[in-house]
CSV table of C-alpha atoms and ligand atoms in Angstrom, one decimal:
chain,number,residue,atom,x,y,z
A,1,MET,CA,-9.2,-17.9,11.2
A,2,ILE,CA,-6.7,-15.5,12.7
A,3,TYR,CA,-6.1,-13.0,9.9
A,4,PHE,CA,-2.9,-11.1,10.1
A,5,ASP,CA,-2.4,-10.2,6.4
A,6,HIS,CA,-4.2,-6.9,6.1
A,7,ASN,CA,-1.6,-5.4,3.9
A,8,SER,CA,-2.4,-8.0,1.3
A,9,THR,CA,-6.2,-7.4,1.3
A,10,THR,CA,-8.9,-6.5,3.9
A,11,PRO,CA,-12.3,-7.8,4.8
A,12,TYR,CA,-15.2,-5.5,3.7
A,13,SER,CA,-15.8,-2.5,5.9
A,14,LYS,CA,-19.0,-2.3,7.9
A,15,SER,CA,-20.9,-0.1,5.4
A,16,VAL,CA,-19.6,-2.0,2.4
A,17,LYS,CA,-20.9,-5.2,3.9
A,18,GLN,CA,-24.3,-3.6,4.5
A,19,TYR,CA,-24.2,-2.3,0.9
A,20,ILE,CA,-23.4,-5.8,-0.5
A,21,GLN,CA,-26.2,-7.4,1.6
A,22,ASN,CA,-28.9,-4.7,0.9
A,23,ASP,CA,-28.4,-2.8,-2.3
A,24,PHE,CA,-25.6,-4.3,-4.4
A,25,VAL,CA,-28.0,-6.3,-6.6
A,26,LYS,CA,-30.1,-3.2,-7.5
A,27,ASP,CA,-27.1,-1.3,-8.8
A,28,TRP,CA,-26.6,-3.1,-12.1
A,29,HIS,CA,-27.5,-0.3,-14.6
A,30,ASN,CA,-24.8,1.3,-16.8
A,31,PRO,CA,-24.1,4.7,-15.2
A,32,SER,CA,-23.3,6.2,-18.6
A,33,SER,CA,-26.8,5.4,-20.1
A,34,ILE,CA,-29.5,8.0,-20.0
A,35,TYR,CA,-32.3,6.3,-18.2
A,36,ILE,CA,-33.3,7.6,-14.8
A,37,ASN,CA,-31.8,4.6,-13.0
A,38,SER,CA,-28.5,5.1,-14.8
A,39,GLU,CA,-28.5,8.9,-14.2
A,40,ILE,CA,-28.9,8.2,-10.4
A,41,LEU,CA,-25.8,6.0,-10.5
A,42,ASN,CA,-23.9,8.6,-12.5
A,43,GLN,CA,-24.8,11.3,-9.9
A,44,ASN,CA,-23.6,9.0,-7.2
A,45,ILE,CA,-20.3,8.5,-9.0
A,46,ARG,CA,-19.9,12.3,-9.0
A,47,SER,CA,-20.7,12.4,-5.3
A,48,CYS,CA,-18.2,9.6,-4.6
A,49,ARG,CA,-15.6,11.6,-6.4
A,50,ASN,CA,-16.3,14.7,-4.3
A,51,THR,CA,-16.3,12.8,-1.0
A,52,ILE,CA,-13.0,11.1,-1.9
A,53,ALA,CA,-11.5,14.4,-3.0
A,54,ASN,CA,-12.5,16.0,0.3
A,55,PHE,CA,-10.9,13.2,2.1
A,56,LEU,CA,-7.6,13.4,0.2
A,57,ASN,CA,-7.7,17.2,0.1
A,58,CYS,CA,-7.5,17.6,-3.7
A,59,PHE,CA,-9.8,18.7,-6.6
A,60,SER,CA,-12.3,16.1,-7.7
A,61,LYS,CA,-11.3,16.9,-11.3
A,62,HIS,CA,-7.9,15.4,-10.6
A,63,LEU,CA,-9.3,12.0,-9.6
A,64,TYR,CA,-9.9,9.0,-11.9
A,65,PHE,CA,-11.4,5.7,-11.0
A,66,THR,CA,-9.4,2.7,-12.3
A,67,SER,CA,-9.6,-1.0,-11.7
A,68,CYS,CA,-6.7,-1.3,-9.1
A,69,GLY,CA,-3.5,0.2,-7.8
A,70,THR,CA,-1.5,-1.6,-10.5
A,71,GLU,CA,-3.5,0.0,-13.2
A,72,SER,CA,-3.1,3.5,-11.7
A,73,ILE,CA,0.7,3.0,-11.4
A,74,ASN,CA,1.0,1.6,-14.9
A,75,THR,CA,-0.9,4.7,-16.3
A,76,VAL,CA,1.6,7.0,-14.7
A,77,LEU,CA,4.6,4.8,-15.6
A,78,SER,CA,3.7,4.5,-19.3
A,79,GLU,CA,5.8,5.6,-22.2
A,80,ASP,CA,2.8,7.7,-23.4
A,81,THR,CA,2.6,9.6,-20.1
A,82,LEU,CA,6.3,10.1,-20.0
A,83,ASN,CA,6.3,11.4,-23.6
A,84,ALA,CA,3.4,13.7,-22.9
A,85,ASN,CA,5.6,15.3,-20.2
A,86,ASN,CA,8.9,15.2,-22.2
A,87,ILE,CA,10.4,13.0,-19.5
A,88,SER,CA,13.3,10.6,-20.4
A,89,SER,CA,14.4,9.5,-17.0
A,90,ILE,CA,12.9,8.0,-13.8
A,91,ILE,CA,14.2,8.2,-10.2
A,92,THR,CA,12.9,5.4,-8.1
A,93,SER,CA,14.0,2.9,-5.5
A,94,HIS,CA,14.6,-0.9,-5.3
A,95,LEU,CA,12.0,-1.1,-2.5
A,96,GLU,CA,9.0,-0.5,-4.7
A,97,HIS,CA,6.0,-2.9,-5.2
A,98,HIS,CA,6.2,-5.1,-8.3
A,99,ALA,CA,3.6,-3.0,-10.1
A,100,SER,CA,6.3,-0.3,-10.2
A,101,LEU,CA,9.4,-2.4,-10.3
A,102,ASN,CA,8.4,-4.5,-13.2
A,103,LYS,CA,6.9,-1.6,-15.2
A,104,ILE,CA,10.1,0.4,-14.7
A,105,LYS,CA,12.2,-2.5,-15.7
A,106,TYR,CA,10.2,-2.7,-18.9
A,107,LEU,CA,10.6,1.1,-19.6
A,108,LYS,CA,14.3,0.6,-19.2
A,109,THR,CA,14.2,-1.9,-22.1
A,110,LYS,CA,12.5,0.9,-24.1
A,111,GLY,CA,15.4,3.3,-23.6
A,112,LEU,CA,14.3,5.2,-20.6
A,113,PHE,CA,17.0,6.1,-18.1
A,114,VAL,CA,16.4,4.7,-14.7
A,115,HIS,CA,18.2,5.8,-11.5
A,116,TYR,CA,17.7,3.9,-8.2
A,117,VAL,CA,18.1,5.8,-5.0
A,118,LYS,CA,20.0,4.1,-2.2
A,119,ASN,CA,18.4,3.0,1.0
A,120,ASN,CA,19.7,2.0,4.4
A,121,ASP,CA,19.2,-1.1,6.5
A,122,GLN,CA,16.0,0.3,7.9
A,123,GLY,CA,14.5,0.7,4.5
A,124,GLU,CA,14.8,4.5,4.5
A,125,ILE,CA,15.5,6.4,1.3
A,126,ASP,CA,18.9,8.1,1.3
A,127,MET,CA,17.8,11.7,1.0
A,128,GLU,CA,21.3,13.0,0.1
A,129,HIS,CA,21.6,10.5,-2.7
A,130,PHE,CA,18.1,11.4,-3.8
A,131,GLU,CA,19.1,15.0,-4.1
A,132,GLN,CA,22.2,14.1,-6.0
A,133,LEU,CA,20.1,12.1,-8.5
A,134,CYS,CA,17.8,15.1,-8.9
A,135,VAL,CA,20.7,17.5,-9.5
A,136,LYS,CA,22.1,15.2,-12.2
A,137,ASN,CA,18.8,14.3,-13.7
A,138,PRO,CA,16.5,17.4,-13.6
A,139,LYS,CA,13.0,17.0,-15.2
A,140,SER,CA,12.8,13.3,-14.3
A,141,LEU,CA,9.8,11.5,-13.0
A,142,VAL,CA,10.2,10.5,-9.4
A,143,SER,CA,8.2,7.4,-8.4
A,144,LEU,CA,8.3,6.2,-4.8
A,145,LEU,CA,6.2,4.3,-2.3
A,146,SER,CA,4.8,6.5,0.5
A,147,VAL,CA,4.5,3.4,2.7
A,148,ASN,CA,6.3,0.2,2.1
A,149,ASN,CA,3.9,-2.8,1.9
A,150,GLU,CA,6.3,-5.2,3.4
A,151,THR,CA,7.9,-3.3,6.2
A,152,GLY,CA,5.4,-0.5,6.8
A,153,VAL,CA,8.3,2.0,6.6
A,154,GLN,CA,7.1,5.5,5.7
A,155,THR,CA,8.8,7.8,3.3
A,156,ASP,CA,8.9,11.6,4.0
A,157,ILE,CA,7.1,12.5,0.8
A,158,LYS,CA,7.0,16.2,1.7
A,159,ARG,CA,10.7,16.2,1.8
A,160,ILE,CA,10.9,14.3,-1.5
A,161,THR,CA,8.6,16.8,-3.3
A,162,HIS,CA,10.5,19.7,-1.8
A,163,ILE,CA,13.8,18.5,-3.2
A,164,ALA,CA,12.3,17.2,-6.5
A,165,LYS,CA,10.5,20.4,-7.3
A,166,LYS,CA,13.8,22.4,-7.1
A,167,PHE,CA,14.9,20.4,-10.2
A,168,ASP,CA,11.6,20.5,-12.1
A,169,CYS,CA,10.9,16.8,-11.5
A,170,LEU,CA,7.3,15.4,-11.4
A,171,VAL,CA,6.5,13.2,-8.4
A,172,HIS,CA,4.3,10.1,-8.4
A,173,ILE,CA,3.6,8.2,-5.1
A,174,ASP,CA,2.4,4.7,-4.8
A,175,GLY,CA,0.1,5.5,-2.0
A,176,VAL,CA,-1.7,2.1,-1.9
A,177,GLN,CA,-0.5,1.3,1.7
A,178,SER,CA,-1.0,4.9,2.9
A,179,LEU,CA,-4.8,5.0,2.7
A,180,GLY,CA,-6.2,4.4,6.2
A,181,LYS,CA,-2.7,4.1,7.7
A,182,GLU,CA,-1.5,7.7,7.6
A,183,LEU,CA,-3.0,11.1,6.8
A,184,VAL,CA,-3.0,11.6,3.0
A,185,ASP,CA,-3.3,15.3,2.2
A,186,LEU,CA,-2.4,15.6,-1.5
A,187,GLU,CA,-2.4,19.4,-1.6
A,188,ASP,CA,0.1,19.4,1.3
A,189,LEU,CA,2.2,16.6,-0.1
A,190,ASP,CA,2.4,18.5,-3.4
A,191,VAL,CA,2.7,15.4,-5.5
A,192,ASP,CA,1.7,15.3,-9.2
A,193,TYR,CA,0.4,11.8,-9.3
A,194,ALA,CA,-0.7,9.3,-6.7
A,195,SER,CA,-2.0,5.7,-7.0
A,196,PHE,CA,-4.4,4.1,-4.6
A,197,SER,CA,-6.4,0.8,-4.3
A,198,GLY,CA,-9.8,0.0,-2.8
A,199,HIS,CA,-9.3,-3.5,-1.5
A,200,LYS,CA,-6.6,-2.4,1.0
A,201,ILE,CA,-9.2,-0.5,3.0
A,202,GLY,CA,-12.3,-2.6,3.0
A,203,ALA,CA,-13.8,-1.8,-0.4
A,204,LEU,CA,-14.7,-4.3,-3.1
A,205,LYS,CA,-11.9,-5.6,-5.3
A,206,GLY,CA,-11.7,-4.1,-8.7
A,207,VAL,CA,-11.4,-0.4,-7.9
A,208,GLY,CA,-8.4,1.8,-7.8
A,209,LEU,CA,-7.9,5.5,-7.9
A,210,LEU,CA,-5.5,7.7,-9.8
A,211,TYR,CA,-4.8,11.3,-8.7
A,212,ALA,CA,-3.3,13.2,-11.6
A,213,LYS,CA,-2.6,16.9,-11.4
A,214,ALA,CA,-0.1,16.7,-14.3
A,215,ASN,CA,-0.8,15.4,-17.8
A,216,PHE,CA,-1.2,11.7,-18.5
A,217,ASN,CA,-2.2,9.7,-21.5
A,218,PRO,CA,-4.7,6.9,-21.2
A,219,LEU,CA,-3.6,3.3,-21.2
A,220,MET,CA,-6.7,2.3,-23.2
A,221,LEU,CA,-8.7,4.1,-25.9
A,222,GLY,CA,-12.5,3.7,-25.9
A,223,GLY,CA,-15.6,5.5,-24.7
A,224,GLY,CA,-15.8,8.8,-22.9
A,225,GLN,CA,-15.9,7.6,-19.3
A,226,GLU,CA,-13.5,9.6,-17.0
A,227,ARG,CA,-13.3,12.3,-19.7
A,228,GLY,CA,-12.0,9.7,-22.1
A,229,LEU,CA,-8.9,9.2,-20.0
A,230,ARG,CA,-10.0,5.9,-18.4
A,231,PRO,CA,-12.6,4.4,-20.8
A,232,GLY,CA,-14.5,1.3,-20.0
A,233,THR,CA,-17.9,0.8,-18.3
A,234,TYR,CA,-17.9,2.0,-14.8
A,235,ASN,CA,-17.6,-0.6,-12.1
A,236,TYR,CA,-20.3,1.2,-10.1
A,237,PRO,CA,-20.6,-1.1,-7.0
A,238,ALA,CA,-16.8,-1.1,-6.5
A,239,ILE,CA,-16.6,2.7,-6.9
A,240,TYR,CA,-19.4,3.2,-4.5
A,241,SER,CA,-17.8,0.8,-2.0
A,242,LEU,CA,-14.6,2.8,-2.2
A,243,LYS,CA,-16.5,5.9,-0.9
A,244,LEU,CA,-18.2,3.8,1.8
A,245,ALA,CA,-14.9,2.3,2.9
A,246,ILE,CA,-13.2,5.7,3.1
A,247,GLN,CA,-16.1,7.0,5.2
A,248,ASP,CA,-15.7,4.0,7.5
A,249,LEU,CA,-12.0,4.7,8.1
A,250,ASP,CA,-11.5,5.3,11.8
A,251,LEU,CA,-8.1,6.8,12.6
A,252,ASN,CA,-8.9,6.4,16.3
A,253,MET,CA,-8.4,2.6,16.0
A,254,GLN,CA,-4.7,3.3,15.2
A,255,LYS,CA,-3.8,3.4,18.9
A,256,HIS,CA,-5.5,0.1,19.5
A,257,VAL,CA,-3.7,-1.6,16.6
A,258,LYS,CA,-0.4,-0.1,17.5
A,259,LYS,CA,-0.7,-1.5,21.0
A,260,LEU,CA,-1.3,-4.9,19.5
A,261,ARG,CA,1.7,-4.6,17.3
A,262,ASP,CA,3.8,-3.4,20.2
A,263,HIS,CA,2.6,-6.3,22.3
A,264,LEU,CA,3.7,-8.7,19.6
A,265,GLU,CA,7.1,-7.0,19.2
A,266,LYS,CA,7.7,-6.9,22.9
A,267,SER,CA,7.3,-10.7,22.9
A,268,LEU,CA,9.9,-11.1,20.2
A,269,ASN,CA,13.6,-11.5,20.5
A,270,THR,CA,14.7,-11.0,16.9
A,271,ARG,CA,15.5,-8.3,14.3
A,272,ILE,CA,12.5,-6.3,13.3
A,273,ASN,CA,12.8,-4.6,9.9
A,274,GLY,CA,12.4,-0.9,9.9
A,275,GLN,CA,11.9,-0.7,13.7
A,276,LYS,CA,14.3,2.2,14.1
A,277,THR,CA,12.5,4.4,11.7
A,278,GLU,CA,9.0,5.8,11.0
A,279,ARG,CA,6.6,2.9,10.4
A,280,VAL,CA,2.8,2.7,10.0
A,281,PHE,CA,1.1,1.3,13.1
A,282,ASN,CA,-0.1,-2.1,11.8
A,283,THR,CA,2.9,-3.8,10.2
A,284,SER,CA,5.6,-5.9,11.7
A,285,ASN,CA,8.2,-7.6,9.6
A,286,PHE,CA,10.8,-9.7,11.4
A,287,TYR,CA,13.4,-12.4,11.1
A,288,CYS,CA,12.1,-15.8,12.0
A,289,ASN,CA,15.3,-17.9,11.9
A,290,MET,CA,13.9,-20.5,9.6
A,291,SER,CA,12.4,-20.8,6.2
A,292,ASN,CA,9.6,-18.2,6.0
A,293,GLN,CA,7.7,-20.4,3.5
A,294,ALA,CA,7.7,-23.3,5.9
A,295,LEU,CA,6.6,-21.1,8.8
A,296,VAL,CA,3.7,-19.6,6.8
A,297,LEU,CA,2.5,-23.1,6.0
A,298,CYS,CA,2.9,-24.2,9.5
A,299,LEU,CA,0.9,-21.1,10.8
A,300,ALA,CA,-1.7,-21.8,8.2
A,301,LYS,CA,-2.2,-25.3,9.7
A,302,HIS,CA,-2.9,-23.5,13.0
A,303,ASN,CA,-5.4,-21.3,11.1
A,304,ILE,CA,-3.3,-18.2,11.2
A,305,ALA,CA,-2.8,-16.2,8.0
A,306,VAL,CA,0.4,-14.2,7.6
A,307,SER,CA,2.7,-13.7,4.6
A,308,THR,CA,6.3,-13.6,3.6
A,309,GLY,CA,5.8,-10.2,1.8
A,310,SER,CA,3.9,-9.0,-1.2
A,311,ALA,CA,0.8,-11.2,-1.9
A,312,CYS,CA,1.4,-10.7,-5.6
A,313,ASN,CA,4.5,-12.8,-5.2
A,314,ALA,CA,3.1,-15.3,-2.7
A,315,GLY,CA,2.8,-18.0,-5.4
A,316,THR,CA,6.5,-17.8,-6.3
A,317,PRO,CA,9.3,-18.9,-3.9
A,318,GLU,CA,11.4,-15.9,-4.8
A,319,PRO,CA,12.6,-14.2,-1.6
A,320,SER,CA,11.5,-10.6,-1.2
A,321,GLN,CA,13.6,-8.1,-3.1
A,322,VAL,CA,12.6,-5.4,-0.5
A,323,ILE,CA,14.1,-7.4,2.4
A,324,GLN,CA,17.2,-8.3,0.3
A,325,MET,CA,17.8,-4.6,-0.4
A,326,LEU,CA,18.1,-4.0,3.4
A,327,ASN,CA,21.3,-5.9,3.0
A,328,ILE,CA,21.3,-7.5,6.4
A,329,THR,CA,24.3,-9.9,6.4
A,330,SER,CA,24.6,-10.8,10.1
A,331,TYR,CA,22.4,-13.9,9.6
A,332,GLY,CA,24.1,-15.2,6.5
A,333,SER,CA,23.7,-13.6,3.1
A,334,ALA,CA,21.1,-10.9,2.3
A,335,ILE,CA,19.1,-13.5,0.3
A,336,ASP,CA,19.1,-16.0,3.2
A,337,TYR,CA,17.8,-13.2,5.4
A,338,ALA,CA,15.0,-12.4,3.0
A,339,ARG,CA,14.1,-16.1,2.9
A,340,SER,CA,13.6,-16.0,6.7
A,341,CYS,CA,11.4,-12.8,7.3
A,342,LEU,CA,7.8,-12.9,8.0
A,343,ARG,CA,5.2,-10.1,7.7
A,344,VAL,CA,2.4,-9.6,10.1
A,345,SER,CA,-0.2,-6.9,9.2
A,346,LEU,CA,-2.9,-6.1,11.7
A,347,ALA,CA,-6.2,-4.3,11.9
A,348,ALA,CA,-8.8,-3.2,14.4
A,349,SER,CA,-10.6,-6.5,14.3
A,350,ASN,CA,-7.5,-8.3,15.8
A,351,SER,CA,-7.2,-8.9,19.5
A,352,TYR,CA,-4.6,-9.5,22.2
A,353,LYS,CA,-5.9,-13.1,22.4
A,354,GLU,CA,-5.0,-13.6,18.8
A,355,ILE,CA,-1.6,-12.2,19.2
A,356,ASP,CA,-1.0,-14.5,22.2
A,357,THR,CA,-2.1,-17.5,20.2
A,358,PHE,CA,0.3,-16.5,17.4
A,359,ILE,CA,3.2,-16.1,19.8
A,360,ASN,CA,2.4,-19.5,21.4
A,361,VAL,CA,2.6,-21.1,17.9
A,362,LEU,CA,5.9,-19.3,17.3
A,363,LYS,CA,7.1,-20.6,20.7
A,364,LYS,CA,6.6,-24.1,19.4
A,365,HIS,CA,7.9,-23.8,15.9
A,366,ALA,CA,10.3,-20.8,16.0
A,367,ALA,CA,11.2,-20.8,19.7
A,368,SER,CA,14.5,-18.9,19.3
A,369,ILE,CA,12.8,-15.7,18.2
A,370,VAL,CA,10.3,-15.5,21.2
A,371,LYS,CA,11.2,-14.1,24.5
A,372,ASN,CA,10.9,-16.5,27.3
A,373,THR,CA,7.7,-15.2,28.9
A,374,SER,CA,4.5,-16.8,30.0
A,375,PHE,CA,1.3,-15.7,28.3
A,376,LYS,CA,-1.1,-17.3,30.8
A,377,ASN,CA,-4.0,-14.9,31.3
A,378,ARG,CA,-2.1,-12.1,29.6
A,379,SER,CA,-5.2,-11.0,27.7
A,380,THR,CA,-7.1,-10.5,31.0
A,381,GLN,CA,-4.2,-8.5,32.5
A,382,LEU,CA,-4.0,-6.2,29.6
A,383,GLN,CA,-6.7,-3.7,28.9
A,384,ILE,CA,-8.4,-4.6,25.7
B,1,PLP,N1,1.4,-0.9,-4.4
B,1,PLP,C1,1.5,-1.4,-3.2
B,1,PLP,C2,2.3,-0.8,-2.2
B,1,PLP,C3,0.7,-2.6,-2.9
B,1,PLP,O1,0.8,-3.0,-1.6
B,1,PLP,C4,-0.1,-3.2,-3.8
B,1,PLP,C5,-0.9,-4.4,-3.5
B,1,PLP,O2,-0.4,-5.2,-2.8
B,1,PLP,C6,-0.2,-2.6,-5.1
B,1,PLP,C7,0.6,-1.5,-5.4
B,1,PLP,C8,-1.0,-3.1,-6.2
B,1,PLP,O3,-2.4,-2.8,-5.9
B,1,PLP,P1,-3.6,-3.7,-6.5
B,1,PLP,O4,-3.6,-5.0,-5.8
B,1,PLP,O5,-4.8,-2.9,-6.3
B,1,PLP,O6,-3.3,-3.8,-8.0
């Protein structure tokens, strides 16, 4: 299968695969027990936390292992956490992942004030409007994506925190799509909370990470794991795999993946979302001039996996809210546009040959969006 859906989830990284094959079955003890085998796992969790803290440039005491990005986000965006910090309003955007969007919608029903910052047609946050919202709503919680999962558009989080801090706001980033795609230096970004997920970078599913420098209240009450702030028996293999996956990240492969993405986009003759602003190197989201659902199914028949946007919504025919919010009306209504955009998200394991196969399928089924070029022997002409 040609897999072009890495923003949805990723195959296991090299070391994680080796771990699953060699040691996974041995690591079944409860890390919180006091036998020697458990103590070893407990020490390993401490070492994982330190390694990850070094990678993210933060203190290990500010890191908490959770089950997924959604859990980390929900912990920050909880009534209890907001109350613990005397916060009654949230500044966010319409471009967030459903984990944030839906939780914030719920908080609104509970009486929280929610302010949505404007964005432009590239999916960039309107910084002037953001500052105005901070001026009018000091001491808010700001919650924004650092990298958009659908378009790959990056937000200048340093600028966000610089503005937000002037008005005593706390800042949470949904950093799920940042890991492995851009440098994440938490000290430098100066955020108060950040949420991450293991399965986006080659770790096992079932592990997330919460960075919390400011107070938060636990979602669950139970045992003393994670200093009582995230109780529940440790998912040791998943936590260990997160460390391995982080160690396997290779920022040098960015150039290769970006060349693949550029090769794809050079072959297209269509609107590419977020193309005129800063984007991560692996994502391409473009108008396909037909039903994206139909095209995804057609590509699946050719053994090519792509998506119409967030995987969490893949089962529902709802068009992407993110793409609708770009408000592109030159192809019909904004909703029609959203029904016709496709997301391709690449990784180092992809090749020029795969891109050419993909383009040839598009040429057959969505001809109008492909430039009229021949791909014969292209992969041999290009340096792979
Ligand atoms: N935030 C973003 C930007 C995502 O892309 C995702 C997953 O698609 C999530 C949050 C949710 O993460 P998880 O699947 O670990 O719950």
